[in-house]
Coordinates of C-alpha atoms in Angstrom, one line a residue:
Chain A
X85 CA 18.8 -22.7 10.7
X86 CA 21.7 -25.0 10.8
X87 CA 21.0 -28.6 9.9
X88 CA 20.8 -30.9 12.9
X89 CA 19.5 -28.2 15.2
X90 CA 16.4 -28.7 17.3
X91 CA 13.9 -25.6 15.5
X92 CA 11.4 -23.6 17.2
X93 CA 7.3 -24.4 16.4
X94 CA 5.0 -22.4 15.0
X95 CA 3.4 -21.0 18.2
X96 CA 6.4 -21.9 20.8
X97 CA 9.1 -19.6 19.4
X98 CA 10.9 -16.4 20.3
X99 CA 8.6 -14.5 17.7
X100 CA 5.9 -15.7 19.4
X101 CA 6.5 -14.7 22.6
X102 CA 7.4 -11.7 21.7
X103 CA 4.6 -11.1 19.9
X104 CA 1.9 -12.1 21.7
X105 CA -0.8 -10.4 23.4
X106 CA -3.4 -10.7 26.1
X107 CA -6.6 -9.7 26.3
X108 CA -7.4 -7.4 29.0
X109 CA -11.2 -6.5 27.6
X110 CA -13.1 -6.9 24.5
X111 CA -10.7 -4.9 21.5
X112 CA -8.2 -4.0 24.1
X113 CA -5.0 -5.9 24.3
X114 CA -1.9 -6.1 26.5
X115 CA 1.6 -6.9 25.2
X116 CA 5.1 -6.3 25.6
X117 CA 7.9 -4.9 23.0
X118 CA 10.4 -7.1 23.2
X119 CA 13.9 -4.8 23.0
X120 CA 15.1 -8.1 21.0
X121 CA 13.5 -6.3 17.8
X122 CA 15.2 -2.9 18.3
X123 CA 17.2 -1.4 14.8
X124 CA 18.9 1.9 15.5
X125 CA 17.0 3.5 17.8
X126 CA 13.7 1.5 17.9
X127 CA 11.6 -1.3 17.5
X128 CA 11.5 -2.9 14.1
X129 CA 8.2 -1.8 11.9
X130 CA 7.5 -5.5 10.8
X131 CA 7.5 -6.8 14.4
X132 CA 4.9 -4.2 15.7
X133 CA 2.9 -5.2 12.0
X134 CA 2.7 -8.8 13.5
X135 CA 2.0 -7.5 17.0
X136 CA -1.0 -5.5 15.9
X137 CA -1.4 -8.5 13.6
X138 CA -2.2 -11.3 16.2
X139 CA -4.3 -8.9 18.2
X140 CA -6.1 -8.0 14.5
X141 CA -6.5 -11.7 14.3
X142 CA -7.9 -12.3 17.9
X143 CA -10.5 -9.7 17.2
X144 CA -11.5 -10.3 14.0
X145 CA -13.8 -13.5 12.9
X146 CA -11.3 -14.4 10.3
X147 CA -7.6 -16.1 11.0
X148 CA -5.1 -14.3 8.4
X149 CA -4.1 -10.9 7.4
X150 CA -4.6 -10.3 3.6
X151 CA -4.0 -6.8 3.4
X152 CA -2.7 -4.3 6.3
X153 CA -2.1 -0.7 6.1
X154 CA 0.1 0.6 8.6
X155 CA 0.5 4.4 9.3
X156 CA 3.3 4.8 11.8
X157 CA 3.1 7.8 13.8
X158 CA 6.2 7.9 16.7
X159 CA 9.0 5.8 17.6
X160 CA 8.0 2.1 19.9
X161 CA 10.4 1.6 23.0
X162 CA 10.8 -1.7 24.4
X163 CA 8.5 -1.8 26.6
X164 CA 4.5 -2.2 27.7
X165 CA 2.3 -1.5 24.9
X166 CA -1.7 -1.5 24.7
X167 CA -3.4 -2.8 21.4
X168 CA -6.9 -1.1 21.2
X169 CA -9.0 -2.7 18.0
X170 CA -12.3 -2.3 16.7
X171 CA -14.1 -4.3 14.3
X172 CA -15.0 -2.3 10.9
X173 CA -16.7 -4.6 9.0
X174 CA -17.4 -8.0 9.1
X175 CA -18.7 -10.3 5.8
X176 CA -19.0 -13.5 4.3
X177 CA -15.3 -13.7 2.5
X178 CA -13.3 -10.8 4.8
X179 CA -13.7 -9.0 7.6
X180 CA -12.3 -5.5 8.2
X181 CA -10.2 -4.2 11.2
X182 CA -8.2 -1.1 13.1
X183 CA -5.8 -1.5 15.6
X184 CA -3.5 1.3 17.2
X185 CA -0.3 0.4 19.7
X186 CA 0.0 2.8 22.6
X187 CA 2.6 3.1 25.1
X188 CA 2.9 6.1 27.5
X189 CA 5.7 8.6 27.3
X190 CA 7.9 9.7 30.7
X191 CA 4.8 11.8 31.6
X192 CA 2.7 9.5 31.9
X193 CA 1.0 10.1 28.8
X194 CA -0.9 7.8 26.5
X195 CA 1.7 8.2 22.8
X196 CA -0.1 6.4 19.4
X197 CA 2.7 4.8 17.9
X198 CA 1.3 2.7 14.7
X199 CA -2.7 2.7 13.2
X200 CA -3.6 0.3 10.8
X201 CA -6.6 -0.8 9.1
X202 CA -6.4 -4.6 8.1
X203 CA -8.3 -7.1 5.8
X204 CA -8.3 -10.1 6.9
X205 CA -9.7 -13.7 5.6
X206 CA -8.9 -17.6 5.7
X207 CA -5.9 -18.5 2.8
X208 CA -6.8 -21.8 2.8
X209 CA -10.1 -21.6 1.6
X210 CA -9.1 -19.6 -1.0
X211 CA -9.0 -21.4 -4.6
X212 CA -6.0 -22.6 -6.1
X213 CA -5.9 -21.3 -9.4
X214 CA -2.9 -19.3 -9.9
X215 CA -1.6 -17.6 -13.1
X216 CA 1.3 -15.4 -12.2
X217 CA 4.2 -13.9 -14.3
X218 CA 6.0 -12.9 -11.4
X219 CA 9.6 -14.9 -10.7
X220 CA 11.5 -15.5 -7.7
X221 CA 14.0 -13.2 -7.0
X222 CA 17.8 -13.8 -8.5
X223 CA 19.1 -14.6 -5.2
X224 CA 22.7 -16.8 -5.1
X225 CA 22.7 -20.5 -2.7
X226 CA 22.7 -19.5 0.9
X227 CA 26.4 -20.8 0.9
X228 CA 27.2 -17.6 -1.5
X229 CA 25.5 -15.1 0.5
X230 CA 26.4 -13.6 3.7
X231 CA 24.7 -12.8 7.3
X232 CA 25.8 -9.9 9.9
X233 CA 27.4 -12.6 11.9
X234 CA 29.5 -13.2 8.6
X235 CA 31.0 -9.5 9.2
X236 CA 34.5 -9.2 9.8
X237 CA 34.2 -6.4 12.0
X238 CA 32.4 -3.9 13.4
X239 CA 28.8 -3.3 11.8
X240 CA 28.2 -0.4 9.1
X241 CA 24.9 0.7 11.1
X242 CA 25.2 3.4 14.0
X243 CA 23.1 1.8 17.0
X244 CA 21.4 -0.9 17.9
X245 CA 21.5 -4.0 16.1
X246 CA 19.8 -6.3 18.5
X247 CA 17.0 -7.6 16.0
X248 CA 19.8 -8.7 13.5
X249 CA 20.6 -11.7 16.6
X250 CA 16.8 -12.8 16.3
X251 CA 16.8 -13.3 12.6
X252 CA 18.3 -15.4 10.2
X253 CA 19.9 -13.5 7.4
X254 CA 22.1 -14.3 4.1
X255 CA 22.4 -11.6 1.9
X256 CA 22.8 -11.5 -1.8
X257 CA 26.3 -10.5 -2.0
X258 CA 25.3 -7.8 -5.0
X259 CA 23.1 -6.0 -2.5
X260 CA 26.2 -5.8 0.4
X261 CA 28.2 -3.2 -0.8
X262 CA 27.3 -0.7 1.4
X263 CA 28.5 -2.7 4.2
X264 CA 32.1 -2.3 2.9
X265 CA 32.1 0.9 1.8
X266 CA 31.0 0.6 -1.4
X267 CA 27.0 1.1 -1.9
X268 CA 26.1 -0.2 -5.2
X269 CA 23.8 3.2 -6.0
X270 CA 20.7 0.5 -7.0
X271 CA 18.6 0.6 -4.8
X272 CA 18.2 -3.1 -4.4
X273 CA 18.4 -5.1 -1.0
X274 CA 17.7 -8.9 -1.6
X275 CA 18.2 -11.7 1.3
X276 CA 17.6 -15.3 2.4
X277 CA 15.1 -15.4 5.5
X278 CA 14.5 -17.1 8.4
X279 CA 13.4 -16.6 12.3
X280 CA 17.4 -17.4 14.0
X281 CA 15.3 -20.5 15.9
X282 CA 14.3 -22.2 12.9
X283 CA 10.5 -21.7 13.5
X284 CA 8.5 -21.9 9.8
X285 CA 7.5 -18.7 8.3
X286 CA 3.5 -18.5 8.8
X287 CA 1.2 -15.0 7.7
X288 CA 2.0 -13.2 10.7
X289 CA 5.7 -13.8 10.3
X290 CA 5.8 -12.9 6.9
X291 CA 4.6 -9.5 8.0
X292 CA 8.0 -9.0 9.8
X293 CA 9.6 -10.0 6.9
X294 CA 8.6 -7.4 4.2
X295 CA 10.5 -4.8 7.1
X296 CA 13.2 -6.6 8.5
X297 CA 16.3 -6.1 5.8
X298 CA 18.6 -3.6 5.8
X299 CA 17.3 -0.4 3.5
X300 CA 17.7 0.0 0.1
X301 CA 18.7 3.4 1.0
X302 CA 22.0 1.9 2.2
X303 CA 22.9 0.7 -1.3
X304 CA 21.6 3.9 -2.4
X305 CA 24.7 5.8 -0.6
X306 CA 22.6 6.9 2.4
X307 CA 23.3 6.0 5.8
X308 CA 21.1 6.7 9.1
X309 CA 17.7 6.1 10.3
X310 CA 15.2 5.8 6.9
X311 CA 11.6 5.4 8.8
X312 CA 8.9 4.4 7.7
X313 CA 5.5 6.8 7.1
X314 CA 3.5 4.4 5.9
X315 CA 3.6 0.1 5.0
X316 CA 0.9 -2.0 3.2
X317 CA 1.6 -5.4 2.7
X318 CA -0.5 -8.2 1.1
X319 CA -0.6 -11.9 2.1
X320 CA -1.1 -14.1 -1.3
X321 CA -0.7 -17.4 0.2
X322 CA 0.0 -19.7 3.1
X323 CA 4.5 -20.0 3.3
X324 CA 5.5 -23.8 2.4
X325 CA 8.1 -24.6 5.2
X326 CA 11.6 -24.0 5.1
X327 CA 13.6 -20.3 4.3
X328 CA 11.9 -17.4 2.9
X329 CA 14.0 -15.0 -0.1
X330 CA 12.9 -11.8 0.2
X331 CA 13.5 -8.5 -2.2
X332 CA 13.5 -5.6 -1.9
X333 CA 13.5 -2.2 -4.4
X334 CA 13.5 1.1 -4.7
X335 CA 13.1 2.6 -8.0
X336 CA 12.4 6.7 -6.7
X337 CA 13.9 8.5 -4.1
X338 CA 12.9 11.9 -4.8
X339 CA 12.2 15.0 -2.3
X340 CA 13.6 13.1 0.4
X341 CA 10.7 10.2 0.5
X342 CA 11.8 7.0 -1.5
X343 CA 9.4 3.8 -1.7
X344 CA 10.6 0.4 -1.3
X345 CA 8.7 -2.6 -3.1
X346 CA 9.3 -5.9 -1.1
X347 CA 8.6 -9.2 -2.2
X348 CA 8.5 -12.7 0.1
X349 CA 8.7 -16.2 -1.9
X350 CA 8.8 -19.5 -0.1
X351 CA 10.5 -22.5 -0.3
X352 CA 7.8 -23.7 -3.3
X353 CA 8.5 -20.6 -5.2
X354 CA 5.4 -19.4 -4.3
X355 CA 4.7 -15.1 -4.2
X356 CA 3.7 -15.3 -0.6
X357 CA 3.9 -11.9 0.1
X358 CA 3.8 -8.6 -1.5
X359 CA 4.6 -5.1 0.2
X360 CA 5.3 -1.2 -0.5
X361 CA 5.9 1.7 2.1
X362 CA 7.0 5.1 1.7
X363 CA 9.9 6.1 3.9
X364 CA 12.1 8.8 4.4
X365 CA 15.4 9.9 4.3
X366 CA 17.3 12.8 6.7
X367 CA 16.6 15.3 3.4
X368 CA 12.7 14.7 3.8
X369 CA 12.5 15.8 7.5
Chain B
X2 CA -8.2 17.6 -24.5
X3 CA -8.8 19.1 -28.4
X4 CA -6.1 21.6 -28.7
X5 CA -7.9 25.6 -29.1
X6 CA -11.1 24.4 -26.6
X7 CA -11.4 26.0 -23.2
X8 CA -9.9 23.9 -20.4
X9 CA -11.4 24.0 -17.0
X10 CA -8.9 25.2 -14.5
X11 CA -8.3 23.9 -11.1
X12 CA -10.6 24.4 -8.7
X13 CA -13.3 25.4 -11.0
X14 CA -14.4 22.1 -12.7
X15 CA -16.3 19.1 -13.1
X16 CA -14.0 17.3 -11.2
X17 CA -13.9 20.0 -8.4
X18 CA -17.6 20.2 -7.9
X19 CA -18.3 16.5 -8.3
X20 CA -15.5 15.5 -5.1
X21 CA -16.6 19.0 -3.3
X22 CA -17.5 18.7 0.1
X23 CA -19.2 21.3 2.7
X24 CA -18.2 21.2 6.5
X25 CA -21.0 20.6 8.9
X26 CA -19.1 20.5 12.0
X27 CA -15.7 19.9 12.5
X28 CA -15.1 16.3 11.2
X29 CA -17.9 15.9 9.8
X30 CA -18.9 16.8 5.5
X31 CA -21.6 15.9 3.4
X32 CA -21.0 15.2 -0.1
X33 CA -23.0 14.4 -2.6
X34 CA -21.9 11.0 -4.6
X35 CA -22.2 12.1 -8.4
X36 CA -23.8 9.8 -10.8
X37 CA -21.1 10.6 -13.5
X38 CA -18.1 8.7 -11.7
X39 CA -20.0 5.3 -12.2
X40 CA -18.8 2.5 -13.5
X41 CA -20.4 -1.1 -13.6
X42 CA -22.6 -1.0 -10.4
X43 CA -21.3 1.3 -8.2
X44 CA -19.2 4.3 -7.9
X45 CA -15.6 4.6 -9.1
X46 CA -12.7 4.0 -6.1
X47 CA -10.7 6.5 -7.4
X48 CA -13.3 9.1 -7.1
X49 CA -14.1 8.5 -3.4
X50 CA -10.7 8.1 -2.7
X51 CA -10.8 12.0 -3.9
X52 CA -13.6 13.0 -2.2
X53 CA -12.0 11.4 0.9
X54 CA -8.7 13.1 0.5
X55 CA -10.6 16.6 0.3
X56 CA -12.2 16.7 3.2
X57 CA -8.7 15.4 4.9
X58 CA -7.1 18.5 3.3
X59 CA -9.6 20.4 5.3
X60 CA -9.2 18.5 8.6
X61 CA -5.7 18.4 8.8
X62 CA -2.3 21.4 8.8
X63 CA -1.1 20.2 5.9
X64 CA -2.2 20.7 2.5
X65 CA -1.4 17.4 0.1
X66 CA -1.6 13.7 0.4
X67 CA 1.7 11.8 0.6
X68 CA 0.1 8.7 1.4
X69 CA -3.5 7.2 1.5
X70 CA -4.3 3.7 2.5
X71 CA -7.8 2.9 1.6
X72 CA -9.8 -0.2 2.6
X73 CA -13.2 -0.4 0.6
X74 CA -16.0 -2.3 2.8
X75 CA -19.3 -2.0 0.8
X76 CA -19.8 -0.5 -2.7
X77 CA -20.6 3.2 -2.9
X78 CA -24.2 4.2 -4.9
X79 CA -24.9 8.0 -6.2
X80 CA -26.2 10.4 -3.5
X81 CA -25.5 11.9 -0.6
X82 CA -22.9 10.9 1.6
X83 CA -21.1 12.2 4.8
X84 CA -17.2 12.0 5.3
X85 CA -16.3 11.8 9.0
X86 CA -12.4 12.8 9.8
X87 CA -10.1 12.1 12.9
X88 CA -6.8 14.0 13.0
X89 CA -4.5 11.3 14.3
X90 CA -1.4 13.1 15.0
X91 CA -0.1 16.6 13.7
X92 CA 3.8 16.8 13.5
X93 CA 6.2 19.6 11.6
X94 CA 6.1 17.7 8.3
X95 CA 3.6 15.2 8.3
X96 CA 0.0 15.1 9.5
X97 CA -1.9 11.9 9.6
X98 CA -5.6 11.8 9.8
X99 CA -8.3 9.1 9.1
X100 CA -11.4 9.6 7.1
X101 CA -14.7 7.9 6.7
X102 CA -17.6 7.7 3.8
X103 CA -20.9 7.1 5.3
X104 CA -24.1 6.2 3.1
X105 CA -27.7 5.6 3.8
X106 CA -29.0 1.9 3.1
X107 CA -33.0 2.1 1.8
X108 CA -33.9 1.5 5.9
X109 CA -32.3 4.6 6.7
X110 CA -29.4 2.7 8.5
X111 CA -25.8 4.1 8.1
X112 CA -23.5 1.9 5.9
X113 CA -19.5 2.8 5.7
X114 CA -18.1 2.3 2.8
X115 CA -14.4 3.0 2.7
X116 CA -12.1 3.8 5.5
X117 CA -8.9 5.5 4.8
X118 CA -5.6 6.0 6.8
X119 CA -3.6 9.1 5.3
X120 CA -0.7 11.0 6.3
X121 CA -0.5 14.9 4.6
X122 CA 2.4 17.1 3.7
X123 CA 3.2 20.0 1.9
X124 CA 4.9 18.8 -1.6
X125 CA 6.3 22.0 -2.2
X126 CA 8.4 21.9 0.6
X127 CA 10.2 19.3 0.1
X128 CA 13.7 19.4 -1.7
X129 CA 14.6 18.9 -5.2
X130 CA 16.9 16.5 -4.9
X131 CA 16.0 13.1 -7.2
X132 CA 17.5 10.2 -7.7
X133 CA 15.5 7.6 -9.8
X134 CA 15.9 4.4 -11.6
X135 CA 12.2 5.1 -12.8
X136 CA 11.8 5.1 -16.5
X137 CA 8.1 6.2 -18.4
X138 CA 6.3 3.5 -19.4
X139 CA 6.5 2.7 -23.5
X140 CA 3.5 4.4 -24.4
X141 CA 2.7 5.3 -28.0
X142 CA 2.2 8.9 -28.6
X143 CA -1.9 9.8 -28.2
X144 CA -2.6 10.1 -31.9
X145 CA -2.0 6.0 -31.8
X146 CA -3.7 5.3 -28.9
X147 CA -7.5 4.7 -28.5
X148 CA -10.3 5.9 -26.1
X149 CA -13.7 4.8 -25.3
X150 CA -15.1 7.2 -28.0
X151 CA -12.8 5.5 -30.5
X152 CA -14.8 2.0 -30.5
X153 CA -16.5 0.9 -33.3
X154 CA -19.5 -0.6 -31.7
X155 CA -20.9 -1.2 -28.0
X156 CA -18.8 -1.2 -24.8
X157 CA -17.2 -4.8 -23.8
X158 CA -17.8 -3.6 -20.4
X159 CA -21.1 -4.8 -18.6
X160 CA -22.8 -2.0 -16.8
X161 CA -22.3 1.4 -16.1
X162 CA -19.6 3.5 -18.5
X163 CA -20.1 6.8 -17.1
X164 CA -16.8 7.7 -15.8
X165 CA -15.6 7.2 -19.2
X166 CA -17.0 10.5 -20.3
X167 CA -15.3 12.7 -17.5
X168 CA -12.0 11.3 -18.4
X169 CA -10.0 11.6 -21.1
X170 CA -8.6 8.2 -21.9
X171 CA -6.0 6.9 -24.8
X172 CA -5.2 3.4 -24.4
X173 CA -2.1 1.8 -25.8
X174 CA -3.3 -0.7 -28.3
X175 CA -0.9 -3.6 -26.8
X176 CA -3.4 -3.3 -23.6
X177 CA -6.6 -3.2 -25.7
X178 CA -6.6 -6.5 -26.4
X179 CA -9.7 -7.1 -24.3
X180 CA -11.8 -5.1 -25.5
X181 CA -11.3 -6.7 -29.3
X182 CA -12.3 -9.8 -27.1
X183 CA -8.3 -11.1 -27.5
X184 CA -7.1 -10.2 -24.3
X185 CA -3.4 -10.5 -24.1
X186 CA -2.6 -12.5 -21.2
X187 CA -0.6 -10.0 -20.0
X188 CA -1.8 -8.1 -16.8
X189 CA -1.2 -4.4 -18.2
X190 CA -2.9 -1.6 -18.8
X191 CA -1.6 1.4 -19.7
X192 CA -2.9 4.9 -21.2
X193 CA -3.1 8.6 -21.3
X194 CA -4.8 9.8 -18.8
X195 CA -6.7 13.6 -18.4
X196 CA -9.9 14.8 -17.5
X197 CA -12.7 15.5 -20.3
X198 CA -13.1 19.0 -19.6
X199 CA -9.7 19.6 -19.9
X200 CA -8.3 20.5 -15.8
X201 CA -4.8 20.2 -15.3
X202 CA -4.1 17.6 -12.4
X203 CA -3.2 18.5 -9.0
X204 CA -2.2 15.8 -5.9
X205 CA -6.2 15.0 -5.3
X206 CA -6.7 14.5 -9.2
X207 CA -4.0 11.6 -9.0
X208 CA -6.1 9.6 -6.2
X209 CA -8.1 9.4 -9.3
X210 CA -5.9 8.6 -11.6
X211 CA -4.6 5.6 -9.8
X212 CA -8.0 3.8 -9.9
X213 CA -9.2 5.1 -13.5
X214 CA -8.1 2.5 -16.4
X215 CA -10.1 -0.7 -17.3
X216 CA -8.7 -3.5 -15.1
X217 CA -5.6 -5.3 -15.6
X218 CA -7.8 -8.5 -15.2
X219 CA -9.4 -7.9 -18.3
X220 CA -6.7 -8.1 -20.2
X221 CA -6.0 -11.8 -18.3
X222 CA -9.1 -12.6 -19.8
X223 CA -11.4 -12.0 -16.7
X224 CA -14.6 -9.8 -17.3
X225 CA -17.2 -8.4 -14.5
X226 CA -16.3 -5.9 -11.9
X227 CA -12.6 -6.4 -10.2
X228 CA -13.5 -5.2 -6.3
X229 CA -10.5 -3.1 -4.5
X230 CA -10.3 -4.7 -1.0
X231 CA -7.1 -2.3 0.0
X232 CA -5.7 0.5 -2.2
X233 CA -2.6 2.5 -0.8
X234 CA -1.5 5.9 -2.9
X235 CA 1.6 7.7 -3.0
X236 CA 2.0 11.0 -4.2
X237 CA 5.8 11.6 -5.2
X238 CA 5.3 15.0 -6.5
X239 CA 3.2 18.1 -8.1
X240 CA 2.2 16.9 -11.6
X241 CA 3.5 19.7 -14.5
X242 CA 0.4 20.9 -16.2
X243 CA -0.6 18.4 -19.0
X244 CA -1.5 14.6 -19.8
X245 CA -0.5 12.3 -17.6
X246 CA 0.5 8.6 -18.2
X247 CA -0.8 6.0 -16.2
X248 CA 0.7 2.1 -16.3
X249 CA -0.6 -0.7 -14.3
X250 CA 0.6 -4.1 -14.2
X251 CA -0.4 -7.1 -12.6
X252 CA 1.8 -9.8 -11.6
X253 CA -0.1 -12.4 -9.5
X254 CA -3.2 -13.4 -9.6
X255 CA -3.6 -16.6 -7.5
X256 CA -6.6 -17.6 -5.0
X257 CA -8.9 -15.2 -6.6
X258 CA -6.7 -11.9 -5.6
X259 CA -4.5 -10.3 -7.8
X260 CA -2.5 -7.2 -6.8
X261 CA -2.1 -3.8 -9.4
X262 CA 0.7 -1.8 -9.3
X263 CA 0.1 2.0 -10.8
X264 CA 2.4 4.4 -11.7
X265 CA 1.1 8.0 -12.9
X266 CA 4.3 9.9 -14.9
X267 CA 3.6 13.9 -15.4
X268 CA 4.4 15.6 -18.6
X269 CA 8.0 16.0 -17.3
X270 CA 8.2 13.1 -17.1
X271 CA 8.3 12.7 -13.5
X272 CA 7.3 9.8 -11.4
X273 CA 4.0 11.7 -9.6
X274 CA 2.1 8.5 -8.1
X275 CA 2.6 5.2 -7.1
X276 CA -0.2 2.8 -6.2
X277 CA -1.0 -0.6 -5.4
X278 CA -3.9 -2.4 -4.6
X279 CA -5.2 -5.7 -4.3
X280 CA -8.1 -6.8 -5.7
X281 CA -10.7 -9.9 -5.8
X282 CA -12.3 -11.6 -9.0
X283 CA -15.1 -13.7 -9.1
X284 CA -13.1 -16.4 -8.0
X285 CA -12.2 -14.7 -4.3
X286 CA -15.5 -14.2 -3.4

């Protein structure tokens, strides 16, 4: 997202490729997991959301996700992936979907990795009233704040680390600690975001970006794999163009299970996006 | 909730019998809707979202609900019902199934009305180890709070009031606003929470508990009935024997949607449920 560069479109960018599917049949869909969206050992949570997302969105008579609840059941591979969906209910203002991602394990057989059931509906026909009390995040300029390619050395997290080259991340230097050693104990994780080609946030994106920071469990003194059991996100409104600041918090981490509460504002200060999922720590196994 | 009158214990109350459901056939339970859980024009979310979890307790290994994602797709009437369940995938800790609530329309034609995603555990395996930045919610002690049976003179609220004579309800008067007919801008609600004949609550008592309070919209100086689209639940721990607190808060509405966060806090004071849904006013429809 450097100035001068040449940016990626909304609908020819790496995300999109990645992301896309093909129908093979009516509610069955073809795709491929990109290993460009790996974390640790497997494929990043938001980027299947937005895989079953577009696949929600070619089934379902309306274009954008409002709400989608995720359930996520084993670990994606990179790899081929099926996308069964089936219409629930369809009306006037929404209509109502499920989608599952398959993939088969070394035997051959079929493994559910994510359901979801989705409501989706058109943003812009939506009204424009708006009376909110919510305010953007406290996040510093993007020249304050820092990116994994700002690291001096070798990154905190065991594993892979592909996903961090396809994004573009600045983090809030008061939410960093944990990559030097020094984990605030809030559990607070707040970032600058962006695709790493410059292409525009739009509602499927943002459904990769309410899972795609580092975990508030870091800053909480954990380290390790914190996955996800279960992830509903809402989409309030269409993104304005330009970077996204996104925060994230966790206020309980009890029994091994912690929620984190994410937010997503645009560039017009606008609450585009509003998520919660309960994950777990290496104590809740 | 009087002290010295004879509380209803678990498993043998109104609650109990009113979410109770019978197995016909493995996956599939009739219920019968009670009229008392009404409120406005249709039946209360948090009440299905009960029923729903019981028969899911049945279906799948483990015994209580960690997480529930619910999407509501037509309004639910008194009557009979049928709940149809599909374990999705049965693991050491976690257990996810997916439930249905089927109704009758006056041609005889099946209607679904909500379709939940929900992944089960056993809460008292998990360890004790907590670490939260999660305070209670400011709420005067009961004696300054005010229920339903407190108000002078008729209900503000258009419709059915049923529901409000199983619970036990004891609003803070900073949220009551609305129903003096000075709402206070503010999108809060918050209150002591029980149920009338006096049962202690347990993990399927909190489904209700989330969906239970007037609507924070009222107090944004909306009136009518505030639709869920998509409610998701989390259930952080067994709630202590006594009243519970419930706070909700609303930060954006905008395009007709508004979310509400809930938080339910035990009599230890512990964090016991999380929610959040989002919601449509007359203005989203």
């Amino acid at each position: 997202m450097t100035q001068g560069t040449v940016r990626a479109a909304i609908g020819d960018s790496e995300f999109d490729r990645d992301t896309a599917v093909t129908r093979r049949a009516p509610g069955i869909y073809d795709t491929e997991l990109s290993a460009g969206w790996t974390i640790i050992n497997a494929v990043n949570g938001g980027y299947l959301l937005a895989v079953l997302g577009r696949a929600l969105a070619d089934a379902l008579p309306h274009p954008d996700p409002f709400t989608v609840s995720a359930h996520y059941l084993t670990a994606s591979q990179p790899g081929p992936a099926v996308v069964r969906t089936d219409v629930v209910r369809t009306g006037r203002t929404l209509s109502t979907g499920q989608a599952s991602l398959f993939q088969q394990d070394e035997q051959g057989r079929e493994v559910e990795r994510i359901r979801v059931l989705a409501s989706y509906g058109d943003l812009d026909a939506l009204p424009d009233d708006v009376r909110t009390s919510a305010e953007p995040p406290p996040i510093p300029p993007v020249e304050e704040c820092f990116g994994p390619q700002d690291a001096p050395g070798q990154s905190p997290v065991q594993g892979s680390t592909a996903i961090t080259e396809r994004l573009w991340l600045k983090l809030d230097p008061a939410t960093l600690g944990w990559a030097l050693g020094a984990p605030s104990g809030k559990g607070e994780m707040r970032s600058w975001f962006g695709l790493a080609d410059g292409r525009d946030a739009d509602p499927l994106s943002l459904l990769l970006a309410v899972d795609a920071l580092p975990p508030t469990a870091f800053e909480l003194g954990l380290s390790g794999w914190v996955p996800t059991v279960e992830l509903s996100v809402h989409v309030r409104c269409r993104p304005a163009p330009g970077p996204l600041r996104v925060a994230i918090a966790t206020r309980n981490l009890a029994g091994g299970f912690l929620e984190e509460d994410a937010e997503v504002w645009d560039s017009a200060d606008r609450l585009v996006a509003q998520s919660r999922q309960l994950a777990r720590t290496a104590l809740g196994r």
